[in-house]
Amino acid sequence: MASDQHFIDFIIDQINSSGRVTYKKMFGEYGLYFDIKLFALVCDNKLFIKPTSAGRTFIGNVVEAPPYPGAKPSFLIEDKLEDADWLNELIRLTVEELPEPKPKPKKKSK
């Protein structure tokens, strides 16, 4: 089941206080970006945050699940979706710890 636009709009409203969060539709689901860093996925109307040690410490009792079959487990966030301050702090900690994205190779010209 694909995520719906209402759910992604709700998540973006909760976490976009800085104005630096964007999303991209990917195969009916969504990738969430802070500037250019992919930090979360929204799949089946559920929020999955990339795992980091700072995020694990902040959350405490972590629930991990793969966002889609075959994916590595991520932090599944369900009971704190209404708490914008908590979500923003988790995202700040996560983004700080995530590495910068690798540059994409340039296409060879013909």
mmCIF file of C-alpha atoms in Angstrom:
data_model
loop_
_atom_site.group_PDB
_atom_site.id
_atom_site.type_symbol
_atom_site.label_atom_id
_atom_site.label_comp_id
_atom_site.label_asym_id
_atom_site.label_seq_id
_atom_site.Cartn_x
_atom_site.Cartn_y
_atom_site.Cartn_z
ATOM 1 C CA MET A 1 0.000 0.000 0.000
ATOM 2 C CA ALA A 2 1.445 3.355 -0.993
ATOM 3 C CA SER A 3 1.586 6.291 1.390
ATOM 4 C CA ASP A 4 -0.965 9.034 0.850
ATOM 5 C CA GLN A 5 -0.283 12.729 0.390
ATOM 6 C CA HIS A 6 -2.214 13.685 3.544
ATOM 7 C CA PHE A 7 0.146 11.652 5.729
ATOM 8 C CA ILE A 8 3.292 13.076 4.115
ATOM 9 C CA ASP A 9 1.868 16.608 4.463
ATOM 10 C CA PHE A 10 1.246 15.961 8.176
ATOM 11 C CA ILE A 11 4.814 14.679 8.707
ATOM 12 C CA ILE A 12 6.325 17.620 6.820
ATOM 13 C CA ASP A 13 4.226 20.064 8.883
ATOM 14 C CA GLN A 14 5.511 18.423 12.060
ATOM 15 C CA ILE A 15 9.212 18.545 11.142
ATOM 16 C CA ASN A 16 9.767 21.402 8.748
ATOM 17 C CA SER A 17 10.200 24.214 11.266
ATOM 18 C CA SER A 18 13.603 25.009 9.766
ATOM 19 C CA GLY A 19 12.298 25.052 6.186
ATOM 20 C CA ARG A 20 15.128 22.724 5.164
ATOM 21 C CA VAL A 21 13.128 19.483 4.935
ATOM 22 C CA THR A 22 11.912 18.327 1.546
ATOM 23 C CA TYR A 23 10.521 15.092 0.189
ATOM 24 C CA LYS A 24 10.692 13.155 -3.038
ATOM 25 C CA LYS A 25 8.187 10.603 -4.229
ATOM 26 C CA MET A 26 9.806 7.242 -4.857
ATOM 27 C CA PHE A 27 7.743 4.333 -6.201
ATOM 28 C CA GLY A 28 4.601 5.455 -4.355
ATOM 29 C CA GLU A 29 6.514 6.101 -1.134
ATOM 30 C CA TYR A 30 8.591 9.086 0.013
ATOM 31 C CA GLY A 31 12.159 9.943 0.914
ATOM 32 C CA LEU A 32 12.658 12.795 3.395
ATOM 33 C CA TYR A 33 15.696 15.031 3.029
ATOM 34 C CA PHE A 34 17.314 17.613 5.277
ATOM 35 C CA ASP A 35 19.129 19.756 2.731
ATOM 36 C CA ILE A 36 20.707 16.969 0.645
ATOM 37 C CA LYS A 37 20.829 14.246 3.315
ATOM 38 C CA LEU A 38 18.257 11.461 3.104
ATOM 39 C CA PHE A 39 17.302 10.869 6.745
ATOM 40 C CA ALA A 40 13.960 9.081 6.612
ATOM 41 C CA LEU A 41 11.445 7.177 4.531
ATOM 42 C CA VAL A 42 7.679 7.239 4.670
ATOM 43 C CA CYS A 43 6.310 3.863 3.590
ATOM 44 C CA ASP A 44 2.768 2.571 4.041
ATOM 45 C CA ASN A 45 1.959 5.731 6.016
ATOM 46 C CA LYS A 46 4.668 4.968 8.577
ATOM 47 C CA LEU A 47 7.749 7.047 9.411
ATOM 48 C CA PHE A 48 11.127 5.280 9.318
ATOM 49 C CA ILE A 49 14.193 7.236 10.499
ATOM 50 C CA LYS A 50 17.703 6.122 9.530
ATOM 51 C CA PRO A 51 19.368 4.525 12.542
ATOM 52 C CA THR A 52 22.179 6.382 14.325
ATOM 53 C CA SER A 53 23.708 5.903 17.763
ATOM 54 C CA ALA A 54 22.551 9.384 18.838
ATOM 55 C CA GLY A 55 19.020 8.599 17.674
ATOM 56 C CA ARG A 56 19.050 5.266 19.502
ATOM 57 C CA THR A 57 20.124 6.973 22.735
ATOM 58 C CA PHE A 58 17.528 9.728 22.321
ATOM 59 C CA ILE A 59 14.636 7.337 21.598
ATOM 60 C CA GLY A 60 15.515 4.899 24.354
ATOM 61 C CA ASN A 61 13.160 1.988 23.700
ATOM 62 C CA VAL A 62 13.732 1.696 19.950
ATOM 63 C CA VAL A 63 11.369 -0.150 17.617
ATOM 64 C CA GLU A 64 13.172 -1.213 14.446
ATOM 65 C CA ALA A 65 11.562 -2.481 11.259
ATOM 66 C CA PRO A 66 12.433 -2.500 7.569
ATOM 67 C CA PRO A 67 10.511 0.165 5.619
ATOM 68 C CA TYR A 68 9.993 -2.302 2.754
ATOM 69 C CA PRO A 69 10.850 -5.973 2.139
ATOM 70 C CA GLY A 70 14.599 -6.511 1.854
ATOM 71 C CA ALA A 71 15.547 -3.142 3.381
ATOM 72 C CA LYS A 72 17.785 -2.688 6.402
ATOM 73 C CA PRO A 73 15.866 -1.969 9.623
ATOM 74 C CA SER A 74 15.186 1.662 10.508
ATOM 75 C CA PHE A 75 13.695 3.329 13.560
ATOM 76 C CA LEU A 76 9.923 3.032 13.262
ATOM 77 C CA ILE A 77 8.304 6.125 14.776
ATOM 78 C CA GLU A 78 4.622 5.732 15.562
ATOM 79 C CA ASP A 79 3.690 6.981 19.029
ATOM 80 C CA LYS A 80 5.567 10.323 18.883
ATOM 81 C CA LEU A 81 4.261 11.638 15.552
ATOM 82 C CA GLU A 82 2.161 14.299 17.300
ATOM 83 C CA ASP A 83 5.159 15.610 19.295
ATOM 84 C CA ALA A 84 6.808 18.066 16.873
ATOM 85 C CA ASP A 85 9.515 19.125 19.354
ATOM 86 C CA TRP A 86 10.536 15.514 19.988
ATOM 87 C CA LEU A 87 10.560 14.701 16.249
ATOM 88 C CA ASN A 88 12.628 17.759 15.416
ATOM 89 C CA GLU A 89 15.214 16.889 18.064
ATOM 90 C CA LEU A 90 15.443 13.297 16.770
ATOM 91 C CA ILE A 91 15.929 14.581 13.226
ATOM 92 C CA ARG A 92 18.556 17.112 14.318
ATOM 93 C CA LEU A 93 20.543 14.391 16.105
ATOM 94 C CA THR A 94 20.149 11.990 13.184
ATOM 95 C CA VAL A 95 21.191 14.461 10.493
ATOM 96 C CA GLU A 96 24.245 15.574 12.501
ATOM 97 C CA GLU A 97 25.482 11.987 12.662
ATOM 98 C CA LEU A 98 24.724 10.921 9.084
ATOM 99 C CA PRO A 99 27.614 11.204 6.628
ATOM 100 C CA GLU A 100 27.480 13.605 3.730
ATOM 101 C CA PRO A 101 26.070 11.957 0.588
ATOM 102 C CA LYS A 102 28.611 10.652 -1.868
ATOM 103 C CA PRO A 103 28.865 12.749 -5.030
ATOM 104 C CA LYS A 104 27.189 11.183 -8.023
ATOM 105 C CA PRO A 105 29.542 10.188 -10.827
ATOM 106 C CA LYS A 106 29.433 12.461 -13.833
ATOM 107 C CA LYS A 107 27.891 10.996 -16.944
ATOM 108 C CA LYS A 108 30.292 10.320 -19.743
ATOM 109 C CA SER A 109 29.661 12.449 -22.796
ATOM 110 C CA LYS A 110 29.467 10.749 -26.153
#
